[in-house]
């Protein structure tokens, strides 16, 4: 996905919706720099996917993150420092 967002390739398969969402967000934000992070710094993504899969739900939040990812948020920030 990072390579597609950098313009290295375009995917027209199951990742196309994620790619389109990324491009929409970039147009709203302005200048964006893409980079990959270590798996150890991506615990939040894992927890969200796991929670959604186990509970068969999809949701959005605007202000406060769901309690199921609070510990992972703290861990991910620590790894990135």
Short mmCIF file of N, CA and C in Angstrom, two decimals:
data_model
loop_
_atom_site.label_atom_id
_atom_site.label_comp_id
_atom_site.label_asym_id
_atom_site.label_seq_id
_atom_site.Cartn_x
_atom_site.Cartn_y
_atom_site.Cartn_z
N UNK A 1 0.82 -1.18 0.00
CA UNK A 1 0.00 0.00 0.00
C UNK A 1 0.87 1.25 0.00
N UNK A 2 1.96 1.20 0.75
CA UNK A 2 2.87 2.35 0.79
C UNK A 2 3.39 2.66 -0.60
N UNK A 3 3.81 1.63 -1.34
CA UNK A 3 4.34 1.84 -2.69
C UNK A 3 3.28 2.42 -3.62
N UNK A 4 2.04 1.98 -3.48
CA UNK A 4 0.97 2.53 -4.31
C UNK A 4 0.75 4.00 -3.99
N UNK A 5 0.74 4.35 -2.72
CA UNK A 5 0.53 5.74 -2.32
C UNK A 5 1.68 6.64 -2.74
N UNK A 6 2.88 6.07 -2.81
CA UNK A 6 4.03 6.84 -3.28
C UNK A 6 4.03 6.98 -4.80
N UNK A 7 3.11 6.29 -5.46
CA UNK A 7 3.04 6.36 -6.92
C UNK A 7 3.83 5.27 -7.61
N UNK A 8 4.37 4.33 -6.85
CA UNK A 8 5.19 3.27 -7.41
C UNK A 8 4.40 2.23 -8.18
N UNK A 9 3.17 2.04 -7.81
CA UNK A 9 2.31 1.09 -8.52
C UNK A 9 0.86 1.40 -8.20
N UNK A 10 -0.01 0.97 -9.04
CA UNK A 10 -1.45 1.14 -8.82
C UNK A 10 -2.07 -0.24 -8.75
N UNK A 11 -2.88 -0.45 -7.76
CA UNK A 11 -3.51 -1.75 -7.57
C UNK A 11 -5.00 -1.62 -7.86
N UNK A 12 -5.49 -2.49 -8.69
CA UNK A 12 -6.93 -2.54 -8.96
C UNK A 12 -7.43 -3.92 -8.54
N UNK A 13 -7.29 -4.22 -7.29
CA UNK A 13 -7.77 -5.48 -6.74
C UNK A 13 -8.40 -5.18 -5.38
N UNK A 14 -8.30 -6.11 -4.45
CA UNK A 14 -8.97 -5.92 -3.15
C UNK A 14 -8.41 -4.74 -2.35
N UNK A 15 -7.20 -4.29 -2.67
CA UNK A 15 -6.63 -3.15 -1.96
C UNK A 15 -7.06 -1.81 -2.54
N UNK A 16 -7.77 -1.80 -3.66
CA UNK A 16 -8.13 -0.56 -4.35
C UNK A 16 -8.96 0.37 -3.45
N UNK A 17 -9.84 -0.16 -2.63
CA UNK A 17 -10.67 0.69 -1.76
C UNK A 17 -9.80 1.38 -0.70
N UNK A 18 -8.83 0.67 -0.16
CA UNK A 18 -7.92 1.26 0.83
C UNK A 18 -7.08 2.35 0.17
N UNK A 19 -6.58 2.05 -1.02
CA UNK A 19 -5.80 3.03 -1.78
C UNK A 19 -6.63 4.29 -2.04
N UNK A 20 -7.86 4.13 -2.48
CA UNK A 20 -8.74 5.28 -2.76
C UNK A 20 -8.98 6.10 -1.49
N UNK A 21 -9.18 5.45 -0.36
CA UNK A 21 -9.36 6.17 0.91
C UNK A 21 -8.11 6.97 1.27
N UNK A 22 -6.94 6.36 1.06
CA UNK A 22 -5.69 7.06 1.36
C UNK A 22 -5.55 8.31 0.50
N UNK A 23 -5.83 8.19 -0.78
CA UNK A 23 -5.71 9.33 -1.68
C UNK A 23 -6.71 10.42 -1.30
N UNK A 24 -7.93 10.05 -0.93
CA UNK A 24 -8.92 11.04 -0.48
C UNK A 24 -8.42 11.80 0.75
N UNK A 25 -7.84 11.09 1.70
CA UNK A 25 -7.33 11.73 2.91
C UNK A 25 -6.16 12.66 2.60
N UNK A 26 -5.30 12.24 1.69
CA UNK A 26 -4.15 13.07 1.32
C UNK A 26 -4.61 14.39 0.72
N UNK A 27 -5.64 14.36 -0.09
CA UNK A 27 -6.12 15.60 -0.70
C UNK A 27 -6.67 16.55 0.36
N UNK A 28 -7.20 16.01 1.43
CA UNK A 28 -7.71 16.85 2.53
C UNK A 28 -6.57 17.39 3.39
N UNK A 29 -5.53 16.59 3.60
CA UNK A 29 -4.43 16.96 4.50
C UNK A 29 -3.45 17.90 3.82
N UNK A 30 -3.08 17.60 2.59
CA UNK A 30 -2.07 18.39 1.89
C UNK A 30 -0.81 17.59 1.68
N UNK A 31 0.30 18.06 2.18
CA UNK A 31 1.57 17.37 2.02
C UNK A 31 1.67 16.20 2.98
N UNK A 32 2.00 15.03 2.44
CA UNK A 32 2.08 13.81 3.24
C UNK A 32 3.35 13.06 2.86
N UNK A 33 4.00 12.48 3.84
CA UNK A 33 5.17 11.65 3.60
C UNK A 33 4.83 10.23 4.05
N UNK A 34 5.04 9.26 3.20
CA UNK A 34 4.72 7.87 3.50
C UNK A 34 5.97 7.13 3.93
N UNK A 35 5.81 6.27 4.93
CA UNK A 35 6.90 5.39 5.32
C UNK A 35 6.32 4.17 6.02
N UNK A 36 7.03 3.09 5.95
CA UNK A 36 6.61 1.88 6.63
C UNK A 36 7.11 1.93 8.07
N UNK A 37 6.39 1.25 8.94
CA UNK A 37 6.85 1.16 10.32
C UNK A 37 7.02 -0.31 10.68
N UNK A 38 7.79 -0.55 11.70
CA UNK A 38 8.01 -1.91 12.16
C UNK A 38 6.71 -2.55 12.63
N UNK A 39 6.61 -3.83 12.49
CA UNK A 39 5.43 -4.55 12.95
C UNK A 39 5.17 -4.27 14.44
N UNK A 40 6.25 -4.10 15.21
CA UNK A 40 6.12 -3.83 16.65
C UNK A 40 5.45 -2.48 16.92
N UNK A 41 5.46 -1.58 15.94
CA UNK A 41 4.86 -0.27 16.10
C UNK A 41 3.50 -0.19 15.43
N UNK A 42 2.91 -1.33 15.12
CA UNK A 42 1.64 -1.35 14.41
C UNK A 42 0.60 -2.18 15.16
N UNK A 43 0.72 -2.20 16.47
CA UNK A 43 -0.20 -2.98 17.30
C UNK A 43 -1.63 -2.48 17.24
N UNK A 44 -1.81 -1.18 17.05
CA UNK A 44 -3.16 -0.61 16.99
C UNK A 44 -3.93 -1.20 15.81
N UNK A 45 -3.31 -1.26 14.65
CA UNK A 45 -3.98 -1.82 13.47
C UNK A 45 -4.39 -3.27 13.74
N UNK A 46 -3.50 -4.03 14.37
CA UNK A 46 -3.81 -5.42 14.69
C UNK A 46 -4.99 -5.52 15.66
N UNK A 47 -4.98 -4.71 16.70
CA UNK A 47 -6.05 -4.75 17.70
C UNK A 47 -7.40 -4.35 17.09
N UNK A 48 -7.41 -3.35 16.23
CA UNK A 48 -8.67 -2.93 15.60
C UNK A 48 -9.20 -4.04 14.70
N UNK A 49 -8.32 -4.64 13.90
CA UNK A 49 -8.74 -5.72 13.01
C UNK A 49 -9.26 -6.92 13.81
N UNK A 50 -8.53 -7.28 14.86
CA UNK A 50 -8.92 -8.41 15.71
C UNK A 50 -10.27 -8.16 16.38
N UNK A 51 -10.44 -6.98 16.95
CA UNK A 51 -11.69 -6.63 17.63
C UNK A 51 -12.87 -6.65 16.65
N UNK A 52 -12.68 -6.07 15.48
CA UNK A 52 -13.74 -6.03 14.48
C UNK A 52 -14.11 -7.43 14.01
N UNK A 53 -13.09 -8.26 13.78
CA UNK A 53 -13.33 -9.63 13.33
C UNK A 53 -14.07 -10.44 14.39
N UNK A 54 -13.59 -10.38 15.62
CA UNK A 54 -14.19 -11.19 16.69
C UNK A 54 -15.61 -10.75 17.03
N UNK A 55 -15.90 -9.45 16.87
CA UNK A 55 -17.22 -8.93 17.24
C UNK A 55 -18.13 -8.68 16.04
N UNK A 56 -17.66 -9.02 14.85
CA UNK A 56 -18.45 -8.88 13.62
C UNK A 56 -19.05 -7.48 13.49
N UNK A 57 -18.20 -6.47 13.63
CA UNK A 57 -18.71 -5.11 13.52
C UNK A 57 -17.72 -4.18 12.86
N UNK A 58 -18.26 -3.07 12.44
CA UNK A 58 -17.47 -2.01 11.83
C UNK A 58 -17.92 -0.72 12.49
N UNK A 59 -16.98 0.17 12.80
CA UNK A 59 -17.37 1.41 13.47
C UNK A 59 -16.38 2.52 13.14
N UNK A 60 -16.80 3.73 13.39
CA UNK A 60 -15.95 4.91 13.25
C UNK A 60 -15.94 5.64 14.58
N UNK A 61 -14.84 6.31 14.87
CA UNK A 61 -14.83 7.17 16.04
C UNK A 61 -14.20 8.49 15.64
N UNK A 62 -14.62 9.55 16.34
CA UNK A 62 -14.19 10.88 15.97
C UNK A 62 -13.22 11.46 16.99
N UNK A 63 -13.51 11.36 18.24
CA UNK A 63 -12.70 12.01 19.26
C UNK A 63 -11.85 11.02 20.06
N UNK A 64 -12.46 10.26 20.91
CA UNK A 64 -11.73 9.34 21.78
C UNK A 64 -11.62 7.96 21.15
N UNK A 65 -10.45 7.36 21.20
CA UNK A 65 -10.30 6.00 20.64
C UNK A 65 -11.02 4.99 21.51
N UNK A 66 -11.42 3.86 20.93
CA UNK A 66 -12.07 2.82 21.73
C UNK A 66 -11.12 2.25 22.78
N UNK A 67 -11.66 1.85 23.89
CA UNK A 67 -10.84 1.37 25.00
C UNK A 67 -10.00 0.15 24.63
N UNK A 68 -10.44 -0.64 23.65
CA UNK A 68 -9.72 -1.86 23.29
C UNK A 68 -8.35 -1.58 22.68
N UNK A 69 -8.06 -0.33 22.28
CA UNK A 69 -6.77 -0.05 21.66
C UNK A 69 -5.88 0.89 22.48
N UNK A 70 -6.34 1.31 23.65
CA UNK A 70 -5.57 2.28 24.44
C UNK A 70 -4.17 1.79 24.78
N UNK A 71 -4.04 0.56 25.22
CA UNK A 71 -2.72 0.02 25.56
C UNK A 71 -1.84 -0.06 24.33
N UNK A 72 -2.40 -0.50 23.20
CA UNK A 72 -1.63 -0.58 21.97
C UNK A 72 -1.19 0.79 21.48
N UNK A 73 -2.02 1.80 21.66
CA UNK A 73 -1.62 3.16 21.28
C UNK A 73 -0.38 3.58 22.05
N UNK A 74 -0.39 3.33 23.34
CA UNK A 74 0.75 3.67 24.18
C UNK A 74 1.99 2.89 23.76
N UNK A 75 1.83 1.61 23.50
CA UNK A 75 2.96 0.78 23.07
C UNK A 75 3.53 1.23 21.74
N UNK A 76 2.65 1.53 20.77
CA UNK A 76 3.11 1.94 19.45
C UNK A 76 3.90 3.24 19.51
N UNK A 77 3.45 4.19 20.31
CA UNK A 77 4.15 5.46 20.45
C UNK A 77 5.53 5.24 21.08
N UNK A 78 5.61 4.35 22.05
CA UNK A 78 6.89 4.04 22.69
C UNK A 78 7.89 3.45 21.72
N UNK A 79 7.45 2.58 20.82
CA UNK A 79 8.32 1.94 19.86
C UNK A 79 8.82 2.96 18.84
N UNK A 80 7.98 3.91 18.47
CA UNK A 80 8.33 4.90 17.44
C UNK A 80 9.32 5.96 17.94
N UNK A 81 9.46 6.11 19.23
CA UNK A 81 10.34 7.15 19.77
C UNK A 81 11.77 6.84 19.59
#
